[in-house]
XYZ file of C-alpha atoms in Angstrom:
355
model
C 92.647 84.566 110.670
C 89.492 82.631 108.867
C 90.618 81.822 105.623
C 87.668 80.077 104.454
C 84.311 80.982 103.004
C 81.067 79.515 104.571
C 78.366 79.103 101.545
C 74.894 78.816 101.464
C 73.584 76.587 98.832
C 71.835 78.494 95.952
C 67.957 78.841 96.923
C 66.777 79.397 93.575
C 67.196 79.443 89.465
C 65.083 82.336 88.415
C 62.471 80.810 85.739
C 60.432 83.785 84.648
C 75.717 113.684 93.179
C 74.409 115.885 95.029
C 77.029 117.143 97.797
C 75.296 118.456 101.273
C 74.679 122.004 100.538
C 74.636 123.237 104.207
C 75.582 122.116 107.489
C 72.501 121.187 109.824
C 71.946 121.545 113.420
C 74.570 119.892 115.732
C 71.807 119.387 118.472
C 70.981 116.078 117.532
C 67.189 114.992 118.143
C 66.541 118.557 119.929
C 62.795 120.010 119.537
C 64.319 122.806 117.298
C 65.731 120.154 114.996
C 62.815 118.422 114.899
C 60.334 120.719 113.742
C 62.707 121.398 110.385
C 60.873 120.634 107.284
C 63.795 118.873 106.324
C 65.089 115.112 106.081
C 69.031 114.221 105.041
C 69.652 111.096 103.397
C 73.186 109.558 102.821
C 72.757 106.627 99.814
C 74.929 104.223 97.974
C 74.392 105.549 94.026
C 71.920 103.861 91.941
C 68.560 105.189 92.588
C 68.747 108.958 91.402
C 68.778 109.842 87.796
C 71.545 111.125 85.523
C 68.701 113.497 84.143
C 67.004 113.868 87.428
C 64.709 111.294 86.140
C 65.352 107.853 88.812
C 63.413 106.724 91.142
C 64.592 109.035 94.205
C 63.901 111.783 92.188
C 60.238 111.063 91.279
C 60.197 109.937 95.416
C 61.552 112.717 96.655
C 59.432 115.137 94.818
C 56.336 113.358 95.945
C 57.392 112.928 99.082
C 58.145 117.041 99.554
C 54.450 117.633 97.792
C 52.791 115.513 100.200
C 54.623 116.304 103.669
C 55.955 119.461 102.952
C 59.509 118.077 103.879
C 62.706 118.485 101.790
C 65.253 115.799 101.107
C 68.411 116.964 101.386
C 70.479 114.218 99.624
C 74.457 113.032 100.070
C 75.525 110.110 97.641
C 78.501 107.987 97.223
C 79.983 104.362 97.410
C 78.046 102.253 100.258
C 81.354 102.261 102.485
C 81.935 105.456 101.626
C 78.395 106.665 103.541
C 78.906 104.269 106.182
C 82.639 105.650 107.283
C 81.428 109.209 106.537
C 78.599 108.609 109.020
C 81.269 106.446 111.135
C 82.962 110.249 111.538
C 79.886 112.033 112.452
C 78.415 109.733 115.202
C 79.714 113.259 117.597
C 77.361 115.261 115.445
C 75.368 113.385 113.724
C 74.038 114.856 110.383
C 72.199 111.761 108.527
C 68.593 110.858 109.266
C 68.531 108.079 107.079
C 71.246 105.815 105.512
C 70.624 103.632 102.493
C 73.316 101.107 101.312
C 74.057 98.015 99.796
C 74.825 94.740 101.768
C 77.356 94.172 103.222
C 77.587 97.271 104.301
C 74.029 98.005 106.145
C 74.879 95.273 108.645
C 78.238 97.170 108.693
C 76.489 100.026 109.597
C 74.249 98.312 112.494
C 77.200 96.584 113.919
C 79.275 99.952 114.328
C 75.934 101.704 116.388
C 75.080 103.658 113.376
C 71.366 102.629 113.104
C 68.203 102.939 115.368
C 65.235 100.305 115.510
C 62.387 101.667 112.818
C 59.749 99.292 111.445
C 58.451 101.006 108.428
C 54.865 100.153 107.367
C 54.969 98.246 104.545
C 57.923 96.182 106.109
C 55.378 93.401 106.835
C 55.977 92.654 103.020
C 58.917 92.398 102.896
C 61.003 88.819 102.696
C 62.872 88.064 106.028
C 65.947 87.523 104.511
C 65.489 91.296 103.575
C 65.067 93.398 106.318
C 66.981 92.831 109.864
C 64.806 90.774 112.777
C 65.567 93.438 115.115
C 64.022 96.263 112.747
C 67.463 98.017 112.292
C 67.224 97.969 108.771
C 64.788 97.180 105.815
C 65.413 96.126 101.704
C 63.285 99.340 99.753
C 64.492 98.216 96.345
C 65.485 94.539 95.151
C 68.368 94.539 93.251
C 70.703 91.766 91.578
C 74.650 91.755 91.548
C 75.543 92.011 87.734
C 78.780 92.810 84.973
C 77.876 95.235 81.835
C 79.416 95.171 78.640
C 79.923 97.364 75.028
C 78.053 95.223 72.936
C 78.651 97.236 69.929
C 82.093 96.209 70.128
C 81.548 92.484 71.446
C 79.560 90.750 69.306
C 78.285 88.939 72.373
C 78.684 89.082 76.190
C 81.951 86.901 77.593
C 80.471 83.955 79.432
C 82.761 83.041 81.998
C 85.511 84.431 84.763
C 88.094 82.697 82.812
C 86.899 84.664 79.403
C 88.050 87.891 81.043
C 91.782 87.017 81.928
C 92.290 87.102 77.462
C 94.969 89.612 76.548
C 92.098 91.573 74.680
C 90.585 93.004 77.936
C 94.276 94.574 78.932
C 93.217 97.973 80.158
C 89.465 97.576 78.805
C 88.253 96.282 82.199
C 87.470 97.946 85.602
C 85.868 96.984 88.752
C 85.209 99.485 91.581
C 86.675 99.265 94.983
C 85.941 96.181 97.303
C 85.700 97.675 100.779
C 84.384 101.136 99.382
C 81.762 100.325 96.598
C 79.078 98.007 97.561
C 79.195 96.482 93.916
C 83.265 96.342 94.527
C 82.868 94.369 97.404
C 80.246 91.683 95.531
C 82.862 91.029 92.873
C 85.147 89.539 95.565
C 81.750 87.730 97.025
C 80.986 86.247 94.183
C 84.326 84.974 93.226
C 84.481 83.290 96.513
C 81.108 81.368 95.381
C 81.572 80.666 92.202
C 85.426 79.465 93.264
C 84.732 78.047 96.095
C 86.159 79.904 98.768
C 88.678 82.827 99.143
C 92.203 80.892 97.960
C 90.904 80.233 94.628
C 88.761 83.500 94.540
C 91.950 85.417 95.320
C 94.445 83.554 92.893
C 92.062 84.078 89.855
C 91.248 87.995 90.655
C 95.076 88.319 90.974
C 95.604 87.131 87.423
C 92.517 89.063 86.465
C 94.654 92.216 88.210
C 96.838 92.187 84.744
C 93.793 93.246 82.888
C 92.261 95.692 85.403
C 92.518 99.413 84.595
C 92.265 100.366 88.604
C 90.373 101.427 91.286
C 86.797 103.126 90.955
C 85.003 104.385 94.490
C 82.167 104.580 92.700
C 80.261 101.895 90.516
C 78.129 103.966 88.908
C 80.776 106.063 87.246
C 81.835 102.728 85.119
C 78.839 102.665 83.132
C 79.746 106.090 80.794
C 83.276 104.520 80.064
C 81.927 101.255 79.048
C 79.146 102.863 76.705
C 81.719 104.979 75.384
C 83.823 102.042 74.134
C 87.136 102.881 76.717
C 86.441 99.996 78.953
C 84.764 96.995 77.453
C 83.633 95.300 80.803
C 83.127 96.405 84.376
C 80.890 95.408 87.163
C 77.194 96.972 87.895
C 74.291 95.655 89.355
C 70.629 95.048 87.535
C 68.747 98.008 88.867
C 71.685 100.861 87.928
C 72.548 99.735 84.867
C 69.028 98.716 83.168
C 68.615 102.364 84.412
C 71.658 103.704 82.468
C 71.329 101.525 79.924
C 67.731 104.004 78.674
C 69.788 106.697 78.409
C 73.463 104.684 77.546
C 72.552 102.231 74.320
C 75.818 100.140 74.476
C 75.292 98.779 77.696
C 74.249 95.317 78.057
C 74.134 93.341 81.071
C 75.647 89.939 81.984
C 76.417 87.325 84.982
C 79.759 85.673 84.960
C 79.892 81.882 85.057
C 83.065 80.047 86.048
C 84.255 77.627 83.199
C 81.880 74.832 82.674
C 79.387 76.077 85.551
C 75.915 78.069 85.493
C 76.056 81.737 86.079
C 75.481 82.847 89.073
C 73.981 86.347 90.976
C 72.811 86.947 94.138
C 70.738 89.434 95.713
C 71.863 93.231 96.473
C 69.214 95.524 97.401
C 69.192 98.893 98.316
C 68.812 98.861 102.272
C 67.705 101.885 104.217
C 67.760 102.065 108.051
C 67.270 105.421 110.256
C 70.148 106.705 111.801
C 70.614 106.801 115.437
C 70.499 109.732 117.077
C 69.479 111.259 113.868
C 68.436 115.214 114.031
C 65.241 114.936 112.482
C 64.390 111.284 113.111
C 60.361 111.871 113.007
C 60.793 112.706 109.179
C 63.247 110.371 109.018
C 60.669 107.630 109.640
C 58.261 109.366 107.012
C 60.509 108.934 104.377
C 61.270 105.274 104.935
C 56.972 104.767 105.114
C 56.838 106.698 102.160
C 59.329 104.395 100.189
C 57.526 101.783 101.133
C 54.395 102.758 100.316
C 52.379 101.183 97.283
C 52.611 103.837 94.924
C 56.498 104.363 95.538
C 56.808 100.586 95.603
C 55.379 100.219 92.160
C 57.273 102.441 90.314
C 60.437 100.845 91.464
C 60.600 98.845 88.247
C 58.973 101.943 85.629
C 61.225 104.429 86.310
C 63.957 103.021 88.872
C 64.578 99.820 86.865
C 64.565 97.820 89.769
C 62.339 95.255 92.046
C 60.016 95.768 94.606
C 61.213 95.280 98.140
C 57.581 94.114 98.868
C 56.184 90.900 98.143
C 52.361 91.771 97.979
C 53.446 94.238 95.286
C 53.518 92.722 91.301
C 54.708 94.890 88.463
C 53.597 94.290 84.799
C 55.072 96.765 83.010
C 57.359 96.602 80.067
C 60.395 97.450 82.426
C 59.306 94.827 84.903
C 58.974 91.786 82.060
C 62.037 92.762 80.801
C 63.684 92.450 83.975
C 62.463 89.077 84.672
C 63.753 87.814 81.123
C 66.890 89.171 82.251
C 67.537 86.879 84.668
C 65.726 84.106 83.536
C 67.788 80.781 84.538
C 70.597 82.597 86.143
C 71.243 80.607 89.530
C 70.550 82.569 92.559
C 72.602 82.157 95.750
C 72.218 83.559 99.052
C 75.686 84.865 100.937
C 76.102 84.447 104.363
C 75.998 87.993 105.194
C 76.659 87.586 109.083
C 79.971 85.942 107.993
C 80.488 88.448 105.231
C 79.922 91.428 108.296
C 82.454 89.409 110.669
C 84.879 89.109 108.203
C 84.543 92.059 105.621
C 88.120 93.127 106.212
C 89.902 89.925 106.300
C 88.291 89.322 102.550
C 89.284 93.224 101.856
C 92.968 92.508 103.228
C 93.549 89.363 101.164
C 92.060 91.113 97.875
C 94.369 94.020 98.559
C 97.308 91.381 99.122
C 96.391 89.304 95.934
C 96.122 92.378 93.591
C 98.765 94.753 95.236
C 96.348 97.592 95.487
């Protein structure tokens, strides 16, 4: 069992639910299924608006208007979506799956994805897509934390500060191994504290203040906004979008005492599902999400960062987002290591926290 964690040195310092309503045809890839004007997406939460005003809402409406294809949308934590797709391998339901790392890599390693290179993906950085075309990022994003800015005069600055008694039962983070952002807590802690052992030692101490598990990160923001809890994990895109209707939310990035705040890219990555019942429609949806119009609306509507490097956004949201992560050190996790050892890291977290 590997107990160490391989790190890539920081590469930059930034300066600038719906439920599936109907059972789909079981005959994966049949002509009848392929001719249906429908495409089913399984996705991590964050891109669909609470009031149907998110990036997905706009993309799905525009996609249906242009192609006549309706998107059936199923939402949950990244790990939850992968697990569901695994259970359905003998009767595939999803056409497209969108998750945060490392779960898109996990989906690939479990044989859930087939190769497809969407139009526009040549403009996506190599680190944000698979070499073999199994997946590509559609929205760039960064890991972060949120706090209630009404009840706290300023954001906590360090991990160590979160151990203070004033956060007892006022702190919560989503479950590692189930939610992508929850898994990101473990990844960032291992980076900031210098390995698995010291990270688990810290998370064991933090458990005294932790409210308990949450399968979905998006459910934590309303609790922070209402002051039920003061601090939670999240990601920049989702929380920035939520802050438009939750005025007490503010984003921050923890640092180890004596060090700079850090974060890492946590993009929404999409792949075409193996034996997808509506594979051609899935390809069209992937092309559409990486199209110029949809990518230009990632910041203005979705509160995220375009996945395509040739799309330069200058809207108000884009400017605010750039300012938000200015001066925050960005590191690049070793995703191959995390994919290979994810179970080990999650089990270590369960042991440390008694979860």
